PDB file of C-alpha atoms in Angstrom:
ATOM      1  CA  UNK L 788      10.122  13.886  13.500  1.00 60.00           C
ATOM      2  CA  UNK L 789       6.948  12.889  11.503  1.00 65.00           C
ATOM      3  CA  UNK L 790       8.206   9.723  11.231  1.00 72.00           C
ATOM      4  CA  UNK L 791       8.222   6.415  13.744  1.00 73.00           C
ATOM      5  CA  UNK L 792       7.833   2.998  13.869  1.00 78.00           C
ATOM      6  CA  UNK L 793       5.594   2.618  17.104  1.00 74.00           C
ATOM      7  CA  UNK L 794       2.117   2.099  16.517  1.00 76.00           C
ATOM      8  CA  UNK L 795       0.503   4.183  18.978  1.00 79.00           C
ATOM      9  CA  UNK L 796       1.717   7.142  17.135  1.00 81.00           C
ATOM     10  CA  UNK L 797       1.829   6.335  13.204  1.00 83.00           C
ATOM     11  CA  UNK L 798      -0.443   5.337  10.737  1.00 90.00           C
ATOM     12  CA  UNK L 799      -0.976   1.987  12.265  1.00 92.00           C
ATOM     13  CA  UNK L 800      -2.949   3.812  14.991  1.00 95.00           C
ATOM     14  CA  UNK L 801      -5.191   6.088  12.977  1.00 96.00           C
ATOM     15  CA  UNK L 802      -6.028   2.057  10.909  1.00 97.00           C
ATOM     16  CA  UNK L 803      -6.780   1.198  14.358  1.00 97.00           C
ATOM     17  CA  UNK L 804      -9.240   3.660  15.105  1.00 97.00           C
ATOM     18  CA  UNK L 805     -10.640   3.136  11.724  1.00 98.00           C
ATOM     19  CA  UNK L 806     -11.180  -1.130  12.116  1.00 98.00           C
ATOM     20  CA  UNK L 807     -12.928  -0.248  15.654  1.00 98.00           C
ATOM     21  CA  UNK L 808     -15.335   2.461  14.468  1.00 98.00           C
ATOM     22  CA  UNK L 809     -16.319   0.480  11.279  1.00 98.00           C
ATOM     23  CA  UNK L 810     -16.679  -2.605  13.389  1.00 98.00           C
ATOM     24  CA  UNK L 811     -18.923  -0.800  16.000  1.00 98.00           C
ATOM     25  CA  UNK L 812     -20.716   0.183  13.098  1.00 97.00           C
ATOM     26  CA  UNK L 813     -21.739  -3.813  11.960  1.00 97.00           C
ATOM     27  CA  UNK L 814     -18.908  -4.081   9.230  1.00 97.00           C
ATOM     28  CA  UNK L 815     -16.384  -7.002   9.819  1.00 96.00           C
ATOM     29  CA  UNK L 816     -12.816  -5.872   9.686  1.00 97.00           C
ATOM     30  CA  UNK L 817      -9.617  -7.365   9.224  1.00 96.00           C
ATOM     31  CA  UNK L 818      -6.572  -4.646  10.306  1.00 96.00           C
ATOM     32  CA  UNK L 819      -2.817  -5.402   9.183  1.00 95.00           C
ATOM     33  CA  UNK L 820      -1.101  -3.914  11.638  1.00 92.00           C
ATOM     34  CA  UNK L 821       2.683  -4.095   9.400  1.00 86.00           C
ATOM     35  CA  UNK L 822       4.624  -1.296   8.608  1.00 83.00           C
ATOM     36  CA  UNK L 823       5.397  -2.110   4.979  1.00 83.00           C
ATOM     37  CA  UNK L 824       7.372   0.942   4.450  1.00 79.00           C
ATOM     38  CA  UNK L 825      10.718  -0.001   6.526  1.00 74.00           C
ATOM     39  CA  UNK L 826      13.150   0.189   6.285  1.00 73.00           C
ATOM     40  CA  UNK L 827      12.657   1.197   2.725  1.00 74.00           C
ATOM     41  CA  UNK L 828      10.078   2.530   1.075  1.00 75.00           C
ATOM     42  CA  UNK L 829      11.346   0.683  -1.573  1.00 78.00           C
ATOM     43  CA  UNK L 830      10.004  -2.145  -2.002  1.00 80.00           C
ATOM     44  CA  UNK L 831       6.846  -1.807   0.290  1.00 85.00           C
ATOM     45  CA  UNK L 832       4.293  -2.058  -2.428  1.00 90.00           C
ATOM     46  CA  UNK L 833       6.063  -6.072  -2.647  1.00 88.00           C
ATOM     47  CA  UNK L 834       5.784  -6.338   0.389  1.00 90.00           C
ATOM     48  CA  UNK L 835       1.679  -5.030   0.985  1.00 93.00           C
ATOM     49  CA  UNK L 836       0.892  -7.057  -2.051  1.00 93.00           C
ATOM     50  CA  UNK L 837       2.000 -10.413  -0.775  1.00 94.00           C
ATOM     51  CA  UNK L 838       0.388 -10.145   2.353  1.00 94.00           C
ATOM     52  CA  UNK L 839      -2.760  -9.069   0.666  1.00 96.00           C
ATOM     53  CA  UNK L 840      -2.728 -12.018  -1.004  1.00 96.00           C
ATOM     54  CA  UNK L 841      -2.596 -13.967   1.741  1.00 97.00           C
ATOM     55  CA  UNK L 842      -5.356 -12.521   3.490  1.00 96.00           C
ATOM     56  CA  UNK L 843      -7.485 -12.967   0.077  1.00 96.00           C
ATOM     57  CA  UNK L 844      -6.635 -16.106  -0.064  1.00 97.00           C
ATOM     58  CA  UNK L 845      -7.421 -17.139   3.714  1.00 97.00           C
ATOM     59  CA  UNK L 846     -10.999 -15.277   3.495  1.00 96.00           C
ATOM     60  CA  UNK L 847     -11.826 -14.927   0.019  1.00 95.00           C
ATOM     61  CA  UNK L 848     -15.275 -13.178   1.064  1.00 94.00           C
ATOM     62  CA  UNK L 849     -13.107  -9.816   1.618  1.00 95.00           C
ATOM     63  CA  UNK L 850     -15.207  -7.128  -0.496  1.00 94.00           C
ATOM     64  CA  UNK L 851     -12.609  -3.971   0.461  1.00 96.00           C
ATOM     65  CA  UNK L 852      -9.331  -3.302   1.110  1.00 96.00           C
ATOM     66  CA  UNK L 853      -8.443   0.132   1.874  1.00 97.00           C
ATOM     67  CA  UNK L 854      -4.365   0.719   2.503  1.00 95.00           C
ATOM     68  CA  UNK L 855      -4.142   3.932   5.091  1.00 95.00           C
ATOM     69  CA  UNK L 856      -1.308   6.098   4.289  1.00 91.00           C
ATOM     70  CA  UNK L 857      -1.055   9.633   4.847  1.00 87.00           C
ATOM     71  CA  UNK L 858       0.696  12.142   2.341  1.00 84.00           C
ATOM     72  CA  UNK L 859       3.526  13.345   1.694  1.00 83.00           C
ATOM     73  CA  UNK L 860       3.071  16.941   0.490  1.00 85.00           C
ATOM     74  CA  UNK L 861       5.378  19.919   0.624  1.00 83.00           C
ATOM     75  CA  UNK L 862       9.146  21.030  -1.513  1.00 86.00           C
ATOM     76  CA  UNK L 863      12.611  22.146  -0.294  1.00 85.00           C
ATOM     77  CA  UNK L 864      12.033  21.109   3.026  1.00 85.00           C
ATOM     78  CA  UNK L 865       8.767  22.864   3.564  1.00 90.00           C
ATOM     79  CA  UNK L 866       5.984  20.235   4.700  1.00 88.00           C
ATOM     80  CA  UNK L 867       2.504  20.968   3.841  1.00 90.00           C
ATOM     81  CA  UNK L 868      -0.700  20.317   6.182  1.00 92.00           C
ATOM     82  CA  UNK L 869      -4.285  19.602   5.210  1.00 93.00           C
ATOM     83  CA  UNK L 870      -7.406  20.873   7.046  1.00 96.00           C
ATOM     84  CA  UNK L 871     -10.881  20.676   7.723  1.00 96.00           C
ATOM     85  CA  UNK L 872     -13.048  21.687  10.131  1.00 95.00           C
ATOM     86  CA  UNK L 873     -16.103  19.823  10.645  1.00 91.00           C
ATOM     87  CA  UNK L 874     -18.882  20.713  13.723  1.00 85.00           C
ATOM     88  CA  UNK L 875     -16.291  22.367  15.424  1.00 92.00           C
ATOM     89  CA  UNK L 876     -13.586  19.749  15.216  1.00 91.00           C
ATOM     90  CA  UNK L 877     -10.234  20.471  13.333  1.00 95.00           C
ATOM     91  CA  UNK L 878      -9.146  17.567  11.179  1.00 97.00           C
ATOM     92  CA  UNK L 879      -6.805  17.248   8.487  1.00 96.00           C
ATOM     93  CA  UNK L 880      -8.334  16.251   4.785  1.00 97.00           C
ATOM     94  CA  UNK L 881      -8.157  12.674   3.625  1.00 98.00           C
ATOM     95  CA  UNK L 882      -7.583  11.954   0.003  1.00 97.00           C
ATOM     96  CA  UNK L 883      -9.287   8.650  -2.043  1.00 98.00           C
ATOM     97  CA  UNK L 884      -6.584   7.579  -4.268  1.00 97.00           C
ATOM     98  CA  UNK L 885      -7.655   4.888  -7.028  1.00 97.00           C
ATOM     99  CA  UNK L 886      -5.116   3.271  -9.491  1.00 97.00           C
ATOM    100  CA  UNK L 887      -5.452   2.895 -13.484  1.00 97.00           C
ATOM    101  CA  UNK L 888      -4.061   0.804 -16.439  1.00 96.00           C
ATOM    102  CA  UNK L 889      -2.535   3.935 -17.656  1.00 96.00           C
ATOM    103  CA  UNK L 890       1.269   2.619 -16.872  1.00 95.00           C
ATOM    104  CA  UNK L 891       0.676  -0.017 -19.312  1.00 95.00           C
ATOM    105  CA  UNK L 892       0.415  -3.086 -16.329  1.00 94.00           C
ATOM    106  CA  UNK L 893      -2.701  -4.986 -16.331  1.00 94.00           C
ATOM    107  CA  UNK L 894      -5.407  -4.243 -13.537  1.00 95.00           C
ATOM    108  CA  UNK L 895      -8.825  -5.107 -14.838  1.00 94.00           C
ATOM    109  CA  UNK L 896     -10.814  -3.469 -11.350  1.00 91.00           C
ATOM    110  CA  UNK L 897      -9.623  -0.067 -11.701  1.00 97.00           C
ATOM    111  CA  UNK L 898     -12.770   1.211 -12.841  1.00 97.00           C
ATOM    112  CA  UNK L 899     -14.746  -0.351 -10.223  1.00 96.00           C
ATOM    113  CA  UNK L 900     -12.236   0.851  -7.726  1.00 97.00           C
ATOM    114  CA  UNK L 901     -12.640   3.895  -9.032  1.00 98.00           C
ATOM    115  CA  UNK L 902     -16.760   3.996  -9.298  1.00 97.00           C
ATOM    116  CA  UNK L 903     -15.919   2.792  -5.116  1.00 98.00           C
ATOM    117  CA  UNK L 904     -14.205   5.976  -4.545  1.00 98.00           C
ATOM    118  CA  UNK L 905     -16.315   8.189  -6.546  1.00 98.00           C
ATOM    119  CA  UNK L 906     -19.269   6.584  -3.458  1.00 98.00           C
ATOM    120  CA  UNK L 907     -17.183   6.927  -0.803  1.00 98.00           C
ATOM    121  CA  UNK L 908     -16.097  10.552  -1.910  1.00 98.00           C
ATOM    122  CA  UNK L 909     -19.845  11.853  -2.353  1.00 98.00           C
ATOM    123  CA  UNK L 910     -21.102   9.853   1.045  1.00 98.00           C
ATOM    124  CA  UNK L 911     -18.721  11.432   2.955  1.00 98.00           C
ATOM    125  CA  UNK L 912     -18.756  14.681   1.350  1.00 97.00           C
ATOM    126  CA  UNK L 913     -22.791  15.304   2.054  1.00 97.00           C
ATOM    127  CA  UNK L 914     -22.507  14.721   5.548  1.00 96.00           C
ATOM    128  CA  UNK L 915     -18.303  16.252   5.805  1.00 97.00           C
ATOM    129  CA  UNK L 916     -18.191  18.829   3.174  1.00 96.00           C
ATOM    130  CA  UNK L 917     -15.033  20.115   3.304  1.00 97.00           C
ATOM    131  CA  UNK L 918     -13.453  16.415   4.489  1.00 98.00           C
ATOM    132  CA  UNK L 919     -12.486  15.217   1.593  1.00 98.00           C
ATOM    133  CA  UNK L 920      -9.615  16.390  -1.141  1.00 97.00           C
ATOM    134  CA  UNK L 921     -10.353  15.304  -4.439  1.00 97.00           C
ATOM    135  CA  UNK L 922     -10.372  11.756  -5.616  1.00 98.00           C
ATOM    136  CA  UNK L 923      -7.220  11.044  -7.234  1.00 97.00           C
ATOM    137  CA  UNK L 924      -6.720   8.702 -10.506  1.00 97.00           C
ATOM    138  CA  UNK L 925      -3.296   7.884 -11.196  1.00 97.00           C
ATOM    139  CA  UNK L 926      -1.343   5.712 -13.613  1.00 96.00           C
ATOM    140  CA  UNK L 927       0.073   3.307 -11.125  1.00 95.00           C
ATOM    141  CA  UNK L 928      -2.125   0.462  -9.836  1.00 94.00           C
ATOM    142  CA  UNK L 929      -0.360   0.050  -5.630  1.00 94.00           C
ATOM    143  CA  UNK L 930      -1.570  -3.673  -5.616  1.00 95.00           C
ATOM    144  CA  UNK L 931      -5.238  -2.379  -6.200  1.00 96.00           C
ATOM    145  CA  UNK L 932      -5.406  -4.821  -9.391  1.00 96.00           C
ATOM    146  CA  UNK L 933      -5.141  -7.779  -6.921  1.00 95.00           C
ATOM    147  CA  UNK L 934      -9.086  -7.188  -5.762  1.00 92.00           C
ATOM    148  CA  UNK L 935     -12.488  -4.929  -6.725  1.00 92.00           C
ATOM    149  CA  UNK L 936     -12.786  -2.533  -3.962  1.00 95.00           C
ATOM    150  CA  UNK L 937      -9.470  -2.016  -3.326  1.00 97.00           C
ATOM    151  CA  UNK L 938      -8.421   2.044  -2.372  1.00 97.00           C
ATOM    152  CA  UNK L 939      -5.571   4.306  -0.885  1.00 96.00           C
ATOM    153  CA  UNK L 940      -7.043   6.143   1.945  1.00 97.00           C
ATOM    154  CA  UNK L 941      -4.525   9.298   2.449  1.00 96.00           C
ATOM    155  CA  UNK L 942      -5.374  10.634   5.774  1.00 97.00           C
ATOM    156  CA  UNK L 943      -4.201  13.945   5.771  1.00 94.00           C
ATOM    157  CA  UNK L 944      -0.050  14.204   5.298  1.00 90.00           C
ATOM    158  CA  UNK L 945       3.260  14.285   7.145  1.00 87.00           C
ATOM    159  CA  UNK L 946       2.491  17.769   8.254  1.00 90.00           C
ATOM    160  CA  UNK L 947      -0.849  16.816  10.607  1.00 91.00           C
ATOM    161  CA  UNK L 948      -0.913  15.610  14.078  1.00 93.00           C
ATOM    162  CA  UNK L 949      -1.991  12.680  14.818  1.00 94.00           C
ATOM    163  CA  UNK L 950      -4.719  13.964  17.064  1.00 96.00           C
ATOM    164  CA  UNK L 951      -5.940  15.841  13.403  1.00 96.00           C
ATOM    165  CA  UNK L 952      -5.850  12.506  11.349  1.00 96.00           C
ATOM    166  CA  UNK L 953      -7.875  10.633  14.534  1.00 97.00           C
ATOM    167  CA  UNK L 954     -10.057  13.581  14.034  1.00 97.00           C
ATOM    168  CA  UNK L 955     -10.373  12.899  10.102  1.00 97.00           C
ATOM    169  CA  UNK L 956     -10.894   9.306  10.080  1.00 98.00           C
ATOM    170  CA  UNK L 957     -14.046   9.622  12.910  1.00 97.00           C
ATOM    171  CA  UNK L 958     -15.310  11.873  10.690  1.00 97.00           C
ATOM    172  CA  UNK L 959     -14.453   9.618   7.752  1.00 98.00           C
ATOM    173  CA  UNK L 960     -15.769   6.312   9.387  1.00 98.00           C
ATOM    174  CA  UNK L 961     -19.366   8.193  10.744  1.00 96.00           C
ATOM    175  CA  UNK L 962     -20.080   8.552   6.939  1.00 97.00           C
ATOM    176  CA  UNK L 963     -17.995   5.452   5.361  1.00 98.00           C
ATOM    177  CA  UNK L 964     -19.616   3.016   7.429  1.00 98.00           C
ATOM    178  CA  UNK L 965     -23.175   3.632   6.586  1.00 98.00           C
ATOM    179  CA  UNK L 966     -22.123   4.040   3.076  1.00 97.00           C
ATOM    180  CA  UNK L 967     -20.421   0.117   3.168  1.00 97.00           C
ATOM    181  CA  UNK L 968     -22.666  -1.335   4.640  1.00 96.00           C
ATOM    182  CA  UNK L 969     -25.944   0.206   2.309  1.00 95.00           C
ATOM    183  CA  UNK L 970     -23.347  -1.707  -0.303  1.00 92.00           C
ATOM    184  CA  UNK L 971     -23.016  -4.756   1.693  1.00 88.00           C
ATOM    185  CA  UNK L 972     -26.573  -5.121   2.145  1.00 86.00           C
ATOM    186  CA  UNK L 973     -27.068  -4.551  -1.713  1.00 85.00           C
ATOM    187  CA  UNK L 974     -24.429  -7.301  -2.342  1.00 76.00           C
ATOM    188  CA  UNK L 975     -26.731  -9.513  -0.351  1.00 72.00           C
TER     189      UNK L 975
END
């Protein structure tokens, strides 16, 4: 099954790996450890959205908020795989994902969510080259209006290992982290 609810095993884990490599890097890091997602999907976008609100509202200095998901690609019961290999380590791909205006509901940062993505993307592609799928710009916002800076990370999809997405996102977070922090030091 590609599917569980204990952390050492899911998503939660790769986010984990993520918060400790950013924050060995200098960046300070805040990691929800919920699983928004059960036991509907339904629902979970409600869900994410009031706790990010909460956590904006309880440190209102938070500059990005990246929600870690991995993809689900593949028809009729065929499930697809991403990969990269990067100095000799096998990874899967990891996808940016920014949200628009397009389905009509207001969210005024999608273009600087975007323009983050579009940073992210060519930071991590120089030093990762074949890391990164294509930034995606869809019509739906996935509680991104709520803050600037606010991104789907997609680490790889249902079809990876975990041991391929841990691989993805230290390759992700060796590039990233430099990246956020030349912007937190601009912010400055």
């Amino acid at each position: 099954s590609y599917r569980t609810e204990d952390t050492h095993y899911n998503i939660v884990r790769v986010g984990d790996e993520l918060a400790s490599l950013l924050e060995a890097a200098g960046l300070h890091v805040l990691h929800d450890r919920e699983i928004y997602d059960y036991p509907s999907y339904t629902g979970s976008y409600n869900r994410s959205g009031e706790a990010v609100e909460r956590y904006l509202s309880e440190y209102p200095e938070i500059a990005v908020v990246l929600d870690i998901h991995r993809d689900a690609l593949g028809t009729d019961g065929v499930i697809y795989k991403t990969m990269a290999e990067e100095e000799g380590t096998v990874a899967s791909q990891i996808m940016l994902l920014a949200g628009s205006d397009e389905s009509g509901l207001e969210h005024p940062n999608w273009r600087s969510n975007l323009a983050l993505a579009l940073y992210l993307q060519e930071a991590v592609g120089r030093r990762h080259p074949s890391l990164m799928r294509p930034v995606a710009l869809v019509p739906q916002r996935y509680n991104q209006h709520l803050t600037p800076g606010s991104l789907i990370l997609e680490v790889g999809s249902s079809g990876n290992t975990l041991q391929e997405a841990l691989a993805a996102i230290r390759l992700f977070a060796d590039a990233a982290a430099p990246a956020l922090l030349a912007l937190a030091d601009r912010a400055e």
